[in-house]
PDB file of C-alpha atoms in Angstrom:
ATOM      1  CA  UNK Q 108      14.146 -36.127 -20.236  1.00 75.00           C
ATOM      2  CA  UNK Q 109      11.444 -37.965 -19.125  1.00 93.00           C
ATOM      3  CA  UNK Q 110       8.330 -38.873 -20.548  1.00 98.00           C
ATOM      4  CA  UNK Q 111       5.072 -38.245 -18.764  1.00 97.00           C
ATOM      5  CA  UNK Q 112       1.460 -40.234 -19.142  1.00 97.00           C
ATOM      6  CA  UNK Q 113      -0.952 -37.673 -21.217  1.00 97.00           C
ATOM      7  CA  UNK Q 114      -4.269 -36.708 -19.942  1.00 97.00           C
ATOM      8  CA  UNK Q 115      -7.077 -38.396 -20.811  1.00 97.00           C
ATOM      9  CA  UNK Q 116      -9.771 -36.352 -23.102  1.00 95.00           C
ATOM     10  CA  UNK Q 117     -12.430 -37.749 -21.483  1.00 98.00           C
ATOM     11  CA  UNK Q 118     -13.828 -39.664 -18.308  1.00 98.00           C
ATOM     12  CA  UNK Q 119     -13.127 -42.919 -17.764  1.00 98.00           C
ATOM     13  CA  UNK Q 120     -16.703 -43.519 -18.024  1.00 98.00           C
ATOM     14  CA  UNK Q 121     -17.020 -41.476 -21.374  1.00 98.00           C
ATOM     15  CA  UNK Q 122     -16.887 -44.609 -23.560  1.00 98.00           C
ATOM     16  CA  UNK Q 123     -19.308 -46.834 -22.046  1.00 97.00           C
ATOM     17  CA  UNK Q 124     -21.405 -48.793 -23.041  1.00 97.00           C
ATOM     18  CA  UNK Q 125     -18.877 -49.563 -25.790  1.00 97.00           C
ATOM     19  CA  UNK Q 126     -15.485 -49.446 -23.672  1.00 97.00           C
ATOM     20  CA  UNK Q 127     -16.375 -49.938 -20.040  1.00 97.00           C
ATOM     21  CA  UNK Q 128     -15.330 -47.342 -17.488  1.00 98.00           C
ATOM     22  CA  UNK Q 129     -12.888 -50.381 -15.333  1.00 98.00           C
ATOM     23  CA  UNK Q 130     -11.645 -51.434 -18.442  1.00 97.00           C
ATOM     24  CA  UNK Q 131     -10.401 -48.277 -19.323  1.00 98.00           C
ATOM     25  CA  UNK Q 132      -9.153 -46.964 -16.303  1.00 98.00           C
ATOM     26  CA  UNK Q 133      -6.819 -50.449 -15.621  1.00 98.00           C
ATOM     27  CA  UNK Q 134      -5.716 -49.773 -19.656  1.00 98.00           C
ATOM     28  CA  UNK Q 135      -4.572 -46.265 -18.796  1.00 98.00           C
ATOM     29  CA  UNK Q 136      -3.623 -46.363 -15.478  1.00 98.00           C
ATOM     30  CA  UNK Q 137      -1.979 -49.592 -15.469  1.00 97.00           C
ATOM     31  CA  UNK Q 138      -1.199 -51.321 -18.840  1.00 97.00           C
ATOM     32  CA  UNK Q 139       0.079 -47.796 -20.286  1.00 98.00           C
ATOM     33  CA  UNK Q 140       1.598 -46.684 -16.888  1.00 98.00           C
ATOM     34  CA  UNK Q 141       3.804 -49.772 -17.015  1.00 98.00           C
ATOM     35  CA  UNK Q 142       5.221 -49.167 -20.982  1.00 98.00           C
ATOM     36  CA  UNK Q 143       6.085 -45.813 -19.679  1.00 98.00           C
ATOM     37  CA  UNK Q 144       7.878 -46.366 -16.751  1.00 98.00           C
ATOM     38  CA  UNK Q 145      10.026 -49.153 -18.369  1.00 98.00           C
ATOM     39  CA  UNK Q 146      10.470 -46.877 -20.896  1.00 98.00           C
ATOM     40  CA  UNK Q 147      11.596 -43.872 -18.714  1.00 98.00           C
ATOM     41  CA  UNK Q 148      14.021 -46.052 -17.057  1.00 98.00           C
ATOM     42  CA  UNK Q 149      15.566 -48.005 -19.985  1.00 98.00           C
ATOM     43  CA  UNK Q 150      16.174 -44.103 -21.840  1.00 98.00           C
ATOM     44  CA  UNK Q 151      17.752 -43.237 -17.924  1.00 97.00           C
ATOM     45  CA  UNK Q 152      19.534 -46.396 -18.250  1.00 97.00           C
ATOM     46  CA  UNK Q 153      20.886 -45.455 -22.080  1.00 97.00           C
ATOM     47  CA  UNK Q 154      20.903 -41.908 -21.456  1.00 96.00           C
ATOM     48  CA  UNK Q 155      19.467 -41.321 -25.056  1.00 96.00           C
ATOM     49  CA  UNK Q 156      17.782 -37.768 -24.979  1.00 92.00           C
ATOM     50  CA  UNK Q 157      15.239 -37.144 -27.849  1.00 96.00           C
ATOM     51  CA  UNK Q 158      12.282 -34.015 -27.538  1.00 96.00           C
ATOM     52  CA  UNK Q 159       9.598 -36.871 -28.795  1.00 97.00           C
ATOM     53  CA  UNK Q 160       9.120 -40.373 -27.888  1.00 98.00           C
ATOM     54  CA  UNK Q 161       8.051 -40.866 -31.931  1.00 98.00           C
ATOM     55  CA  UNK Q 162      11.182 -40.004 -32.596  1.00 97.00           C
ATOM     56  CA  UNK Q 163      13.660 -42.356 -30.889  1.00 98.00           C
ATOM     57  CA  UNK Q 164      10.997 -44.763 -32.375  1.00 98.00           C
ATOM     58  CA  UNK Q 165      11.661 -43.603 -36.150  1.00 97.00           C
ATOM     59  CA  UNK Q 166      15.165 -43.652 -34.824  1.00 97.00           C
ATOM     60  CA  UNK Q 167      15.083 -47.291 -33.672  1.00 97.00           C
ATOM     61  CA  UNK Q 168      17.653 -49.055 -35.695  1.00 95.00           C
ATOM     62  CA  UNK Q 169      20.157 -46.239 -35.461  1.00 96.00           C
ATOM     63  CA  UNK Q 170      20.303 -46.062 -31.778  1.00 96.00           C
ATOM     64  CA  UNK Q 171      24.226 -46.527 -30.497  1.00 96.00           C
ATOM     65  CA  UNK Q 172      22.676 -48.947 -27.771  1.00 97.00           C
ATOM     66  CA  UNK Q 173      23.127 -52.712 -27.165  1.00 97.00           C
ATOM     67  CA  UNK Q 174      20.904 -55.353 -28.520  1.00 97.00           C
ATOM     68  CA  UNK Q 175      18.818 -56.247 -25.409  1.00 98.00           C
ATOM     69  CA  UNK Q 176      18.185 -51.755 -24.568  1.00 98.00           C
ATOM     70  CA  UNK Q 177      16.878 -51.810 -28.330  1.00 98.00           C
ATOM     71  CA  UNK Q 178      14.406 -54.576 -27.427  1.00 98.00           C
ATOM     72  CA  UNK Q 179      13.596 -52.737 -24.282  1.00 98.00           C
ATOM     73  CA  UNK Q 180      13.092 -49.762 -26.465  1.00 98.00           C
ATOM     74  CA  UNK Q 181      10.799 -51.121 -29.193  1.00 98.00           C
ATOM     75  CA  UNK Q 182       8.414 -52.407 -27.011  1.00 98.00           C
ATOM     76  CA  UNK Q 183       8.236 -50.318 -23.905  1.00 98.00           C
ATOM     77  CA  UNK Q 184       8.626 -47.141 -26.142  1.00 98.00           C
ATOM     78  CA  UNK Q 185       6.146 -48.738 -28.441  1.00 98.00           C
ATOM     79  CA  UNK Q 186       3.901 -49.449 -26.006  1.00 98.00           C
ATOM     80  CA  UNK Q 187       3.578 -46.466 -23.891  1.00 98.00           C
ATOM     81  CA  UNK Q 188       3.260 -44.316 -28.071  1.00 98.00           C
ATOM     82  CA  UNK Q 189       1.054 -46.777 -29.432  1.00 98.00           C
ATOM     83  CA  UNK Q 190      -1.539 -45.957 -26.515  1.00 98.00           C
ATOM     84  CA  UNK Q 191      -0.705 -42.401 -26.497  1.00 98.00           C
ATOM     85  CA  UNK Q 192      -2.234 -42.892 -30.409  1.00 98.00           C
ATOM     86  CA  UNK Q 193      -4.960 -45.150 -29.242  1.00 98.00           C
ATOM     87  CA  UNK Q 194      -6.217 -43.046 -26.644  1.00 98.00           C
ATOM     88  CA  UNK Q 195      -6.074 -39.947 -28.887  1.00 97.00           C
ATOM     89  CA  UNK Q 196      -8.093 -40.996 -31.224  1.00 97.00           C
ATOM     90  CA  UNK Q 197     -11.244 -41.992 -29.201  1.00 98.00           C
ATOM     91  CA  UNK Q 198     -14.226 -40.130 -27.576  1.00 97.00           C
ATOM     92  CA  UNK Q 199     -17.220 -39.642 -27.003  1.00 96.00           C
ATOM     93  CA  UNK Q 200     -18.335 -37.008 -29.919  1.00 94.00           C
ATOM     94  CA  UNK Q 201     -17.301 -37.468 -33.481  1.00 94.00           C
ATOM     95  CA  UNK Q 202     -15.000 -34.473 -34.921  1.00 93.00           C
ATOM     96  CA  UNK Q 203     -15.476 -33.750 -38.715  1.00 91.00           C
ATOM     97  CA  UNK Q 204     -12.414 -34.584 -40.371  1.00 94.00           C
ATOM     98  CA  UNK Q 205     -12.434 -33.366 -44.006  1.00 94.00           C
ATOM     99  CA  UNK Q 206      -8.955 -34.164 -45.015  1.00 95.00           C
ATOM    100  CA  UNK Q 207      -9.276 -37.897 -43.556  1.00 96.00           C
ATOM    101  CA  UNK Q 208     -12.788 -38.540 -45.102  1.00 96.00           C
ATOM    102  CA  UNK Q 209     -11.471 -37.501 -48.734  1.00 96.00           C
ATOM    103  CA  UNK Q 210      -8.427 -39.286 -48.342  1.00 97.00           C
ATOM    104  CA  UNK Q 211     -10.172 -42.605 -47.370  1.00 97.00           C
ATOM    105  CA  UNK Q 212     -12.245 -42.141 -50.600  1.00 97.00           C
ATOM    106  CA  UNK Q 213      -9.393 -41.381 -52.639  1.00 97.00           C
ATOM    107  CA  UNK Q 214      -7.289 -44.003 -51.407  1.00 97.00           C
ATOM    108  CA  UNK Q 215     -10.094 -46.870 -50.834  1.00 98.00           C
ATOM    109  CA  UNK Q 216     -12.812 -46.209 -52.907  1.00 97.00           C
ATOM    110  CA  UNK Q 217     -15.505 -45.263 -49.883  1.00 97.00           C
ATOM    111  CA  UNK Q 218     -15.529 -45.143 -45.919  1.00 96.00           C
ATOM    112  CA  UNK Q 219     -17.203 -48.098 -46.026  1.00 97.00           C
ATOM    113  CA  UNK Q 220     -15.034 -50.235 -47.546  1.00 98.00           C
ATOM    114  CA  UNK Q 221     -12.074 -48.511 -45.913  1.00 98.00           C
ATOM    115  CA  UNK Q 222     -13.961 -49.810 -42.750  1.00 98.00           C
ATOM    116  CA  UNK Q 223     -15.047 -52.972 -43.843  1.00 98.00           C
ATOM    117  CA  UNK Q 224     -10.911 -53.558 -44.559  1.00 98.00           C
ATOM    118  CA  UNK Q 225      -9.895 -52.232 -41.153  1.00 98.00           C
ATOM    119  CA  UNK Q 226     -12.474 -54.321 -39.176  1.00 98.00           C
ATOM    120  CA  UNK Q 227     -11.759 -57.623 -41.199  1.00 98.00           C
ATOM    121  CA  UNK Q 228      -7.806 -56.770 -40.655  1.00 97.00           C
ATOM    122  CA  UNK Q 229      -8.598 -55.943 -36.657  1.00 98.00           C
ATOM    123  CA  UNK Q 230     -10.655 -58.861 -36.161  1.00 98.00           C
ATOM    124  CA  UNK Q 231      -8.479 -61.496 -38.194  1.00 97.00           C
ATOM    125  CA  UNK Q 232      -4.924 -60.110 -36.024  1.00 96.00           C
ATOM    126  CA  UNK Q 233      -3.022 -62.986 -34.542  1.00 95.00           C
ATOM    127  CA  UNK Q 234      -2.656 -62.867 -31.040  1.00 92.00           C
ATOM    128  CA  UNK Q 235      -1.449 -59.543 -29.089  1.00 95.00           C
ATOM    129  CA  UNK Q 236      -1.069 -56.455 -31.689  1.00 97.00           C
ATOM    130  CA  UNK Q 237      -3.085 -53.116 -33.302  1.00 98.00           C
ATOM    131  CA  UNK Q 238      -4.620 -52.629 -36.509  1.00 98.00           C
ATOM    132  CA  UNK Q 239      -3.135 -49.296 -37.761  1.00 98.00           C
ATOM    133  CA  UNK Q 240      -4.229 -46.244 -40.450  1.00 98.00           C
ATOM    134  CA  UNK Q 241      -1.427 -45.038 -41.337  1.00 98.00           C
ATOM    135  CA  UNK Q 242      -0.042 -42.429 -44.220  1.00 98.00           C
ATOM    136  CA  UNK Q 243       2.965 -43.558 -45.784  1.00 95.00           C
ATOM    137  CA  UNK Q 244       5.794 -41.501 -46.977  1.00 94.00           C
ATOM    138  CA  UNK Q 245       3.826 -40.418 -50.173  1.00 95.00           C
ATOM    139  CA  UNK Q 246       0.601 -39.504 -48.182  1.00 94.00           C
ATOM    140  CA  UNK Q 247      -1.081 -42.327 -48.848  1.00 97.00           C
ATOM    141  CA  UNK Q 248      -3.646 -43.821 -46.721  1.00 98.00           C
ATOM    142  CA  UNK Q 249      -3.187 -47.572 -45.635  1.00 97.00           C
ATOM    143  CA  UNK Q 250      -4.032 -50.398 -43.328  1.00 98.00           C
ATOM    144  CA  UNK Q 251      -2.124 -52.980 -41.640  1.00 98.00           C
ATOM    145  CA  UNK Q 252      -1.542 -54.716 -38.320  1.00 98.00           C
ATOM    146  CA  UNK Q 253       1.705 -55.322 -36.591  1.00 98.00           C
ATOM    147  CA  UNK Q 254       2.196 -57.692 -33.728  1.00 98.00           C
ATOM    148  CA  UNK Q 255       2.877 -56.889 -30.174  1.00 97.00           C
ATOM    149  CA  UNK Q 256       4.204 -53.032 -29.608  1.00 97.00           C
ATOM    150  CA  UNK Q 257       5.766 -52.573 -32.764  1.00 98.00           C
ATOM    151  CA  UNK Q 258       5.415 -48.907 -33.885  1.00 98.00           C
ATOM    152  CA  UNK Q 259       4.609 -47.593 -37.763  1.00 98.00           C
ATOM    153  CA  UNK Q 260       6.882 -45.263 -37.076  1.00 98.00           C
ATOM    154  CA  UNK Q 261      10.048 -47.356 -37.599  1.00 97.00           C
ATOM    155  CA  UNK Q 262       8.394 -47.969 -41.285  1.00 96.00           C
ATOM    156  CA  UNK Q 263       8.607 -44.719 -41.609  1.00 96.00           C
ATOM    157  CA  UNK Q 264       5.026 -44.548 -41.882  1.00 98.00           C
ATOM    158  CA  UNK Q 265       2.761 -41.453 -39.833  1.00 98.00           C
ATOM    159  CA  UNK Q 266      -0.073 -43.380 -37.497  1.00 98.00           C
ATOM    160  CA  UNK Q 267      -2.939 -41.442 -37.981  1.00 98.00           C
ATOM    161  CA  UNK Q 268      -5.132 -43.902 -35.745  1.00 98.00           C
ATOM    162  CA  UNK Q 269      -4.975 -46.997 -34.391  1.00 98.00           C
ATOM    163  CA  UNK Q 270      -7.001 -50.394 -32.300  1.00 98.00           C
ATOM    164  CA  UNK Q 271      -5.417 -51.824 -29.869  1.00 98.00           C
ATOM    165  CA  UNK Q 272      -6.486 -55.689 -30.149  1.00 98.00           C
ATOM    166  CA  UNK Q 273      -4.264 -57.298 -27.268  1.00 96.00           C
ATOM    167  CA  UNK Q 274      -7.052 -58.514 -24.659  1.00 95.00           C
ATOM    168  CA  UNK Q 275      -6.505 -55.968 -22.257  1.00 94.00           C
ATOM    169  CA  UNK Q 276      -8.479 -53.357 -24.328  1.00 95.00           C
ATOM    170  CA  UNK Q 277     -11.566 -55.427 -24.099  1.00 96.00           C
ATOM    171  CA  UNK Q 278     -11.334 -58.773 -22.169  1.00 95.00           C
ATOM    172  CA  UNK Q 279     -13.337 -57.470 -18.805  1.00 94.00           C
ATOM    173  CA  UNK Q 280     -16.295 -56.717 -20.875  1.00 96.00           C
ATOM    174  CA  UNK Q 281     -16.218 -58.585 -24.156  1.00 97.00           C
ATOM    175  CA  UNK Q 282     -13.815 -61.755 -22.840  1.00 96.00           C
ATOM    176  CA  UNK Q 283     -13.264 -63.989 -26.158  1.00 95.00           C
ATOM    177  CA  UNK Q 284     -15.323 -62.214 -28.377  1.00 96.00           C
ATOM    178  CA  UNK Q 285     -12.689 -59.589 -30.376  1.00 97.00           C
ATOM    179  CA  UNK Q 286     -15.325 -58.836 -33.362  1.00 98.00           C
ATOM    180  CA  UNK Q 287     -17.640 -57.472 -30.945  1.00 98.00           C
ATOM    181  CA  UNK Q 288     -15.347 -55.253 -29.353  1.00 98.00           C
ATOM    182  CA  UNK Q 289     -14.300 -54.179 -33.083  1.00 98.00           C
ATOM    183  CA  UNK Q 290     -18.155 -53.329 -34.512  1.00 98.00           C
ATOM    184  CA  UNK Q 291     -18.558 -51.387 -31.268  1.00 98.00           C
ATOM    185  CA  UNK Q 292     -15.109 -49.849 -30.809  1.00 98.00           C
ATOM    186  CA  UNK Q 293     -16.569 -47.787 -34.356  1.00 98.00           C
ATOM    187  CA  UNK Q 294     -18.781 -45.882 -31.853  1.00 97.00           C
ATOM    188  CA  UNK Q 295     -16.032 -44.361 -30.095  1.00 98.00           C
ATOM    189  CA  UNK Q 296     -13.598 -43.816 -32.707  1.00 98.00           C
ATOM    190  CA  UNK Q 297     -13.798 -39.870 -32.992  1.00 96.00           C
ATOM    191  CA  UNK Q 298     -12.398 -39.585 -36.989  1.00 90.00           C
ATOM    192  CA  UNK Q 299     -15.063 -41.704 -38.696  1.00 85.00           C
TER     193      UNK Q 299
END
């Protein structure tokens, strides 16, 4: 089975002025195109066949496939999921999400300081990586960042959004200056 690029929610303009319409149509067109064709072909290559890309993620280090394929697998599969996740959870319009606003509270004491966590943890990432929300196999709400591709799901943790932090999400408009990007890319995020 192969894997296909998912539509877009909105325009490539949608985001602006916060995300700017080139930068997101070179993220989505080439920098997530790329993930998923590697992907595709390694999973051609191993002939693993999985319904969900998530899942041969949460399945990562029980694949019966060599070394160098896992590699392949973690961060081309990661990739091309990770910005399935990323572009999921932005847009133009808010959407009024109950559950995740009472959760946040529960689990962090108020949206702002869940926020005020998530930007300091965004902002403070080494390098090439996303800051994640996540729930983790009790339901609980966290934060963390992992480097490059890698995926929550092979913690066993359920993404519930994520900010992508390697350069290529904001380097055409905001070059060197990540904490920008971050205080604007709040705007756009559609949960909160």
């Amino acid at each position: 089975m192969k894997f296909e690029l998912p539509k877009l929610n909105f325009a490539f303009d949608a985001l602006e002025p916060c995300m700017d319409a080139r930068t997101v149509e070179i993220h989505y067109t080439k920098h997530h195109q790329i993930y998923l064709d590697k992907f595709n072909t390694v999973l051609e290559k191993t002939g693993l066949e999985y319904d969900s890309a998530e899942e041969i993620l949460r399945d990562l280090n029980k694949l019966n496939v060599g070394d160098d394929d896992r590699k392949v697998i973690k961060n081309m599969g990661g990739g091309y999921v990770n910005h399935n996740i990323f572009w999921d959870s932005l847009g133009p319009e808010k959407v009024n999400d109950a559950k995740l606003a009472e959760d946040i509270q529960r689990d962090f004491g108020s949206i702002e300081k869940f926020k005020e966590g998530f930007t300091k943890l965004a902002i403070g990432h080494f390098a090439s990586g996303y800051a994640w929300a996540v729930r983790d196999e009790s339901g609980k709400l966290s934060i963390y960042s992992l480097p490059n591709q890698d995926s929550p799901y092979t913690l066993g943790h359920e993404p519930v959004f994520c900010l992508d932090v390697w350069e290529h999400a904001y380097y055409l408009k905001y070059q060197n200056r990540r904490p920008e990007f971050v205080d604007s890319w709040w705007n756009i995020l559609k949960f909160i």
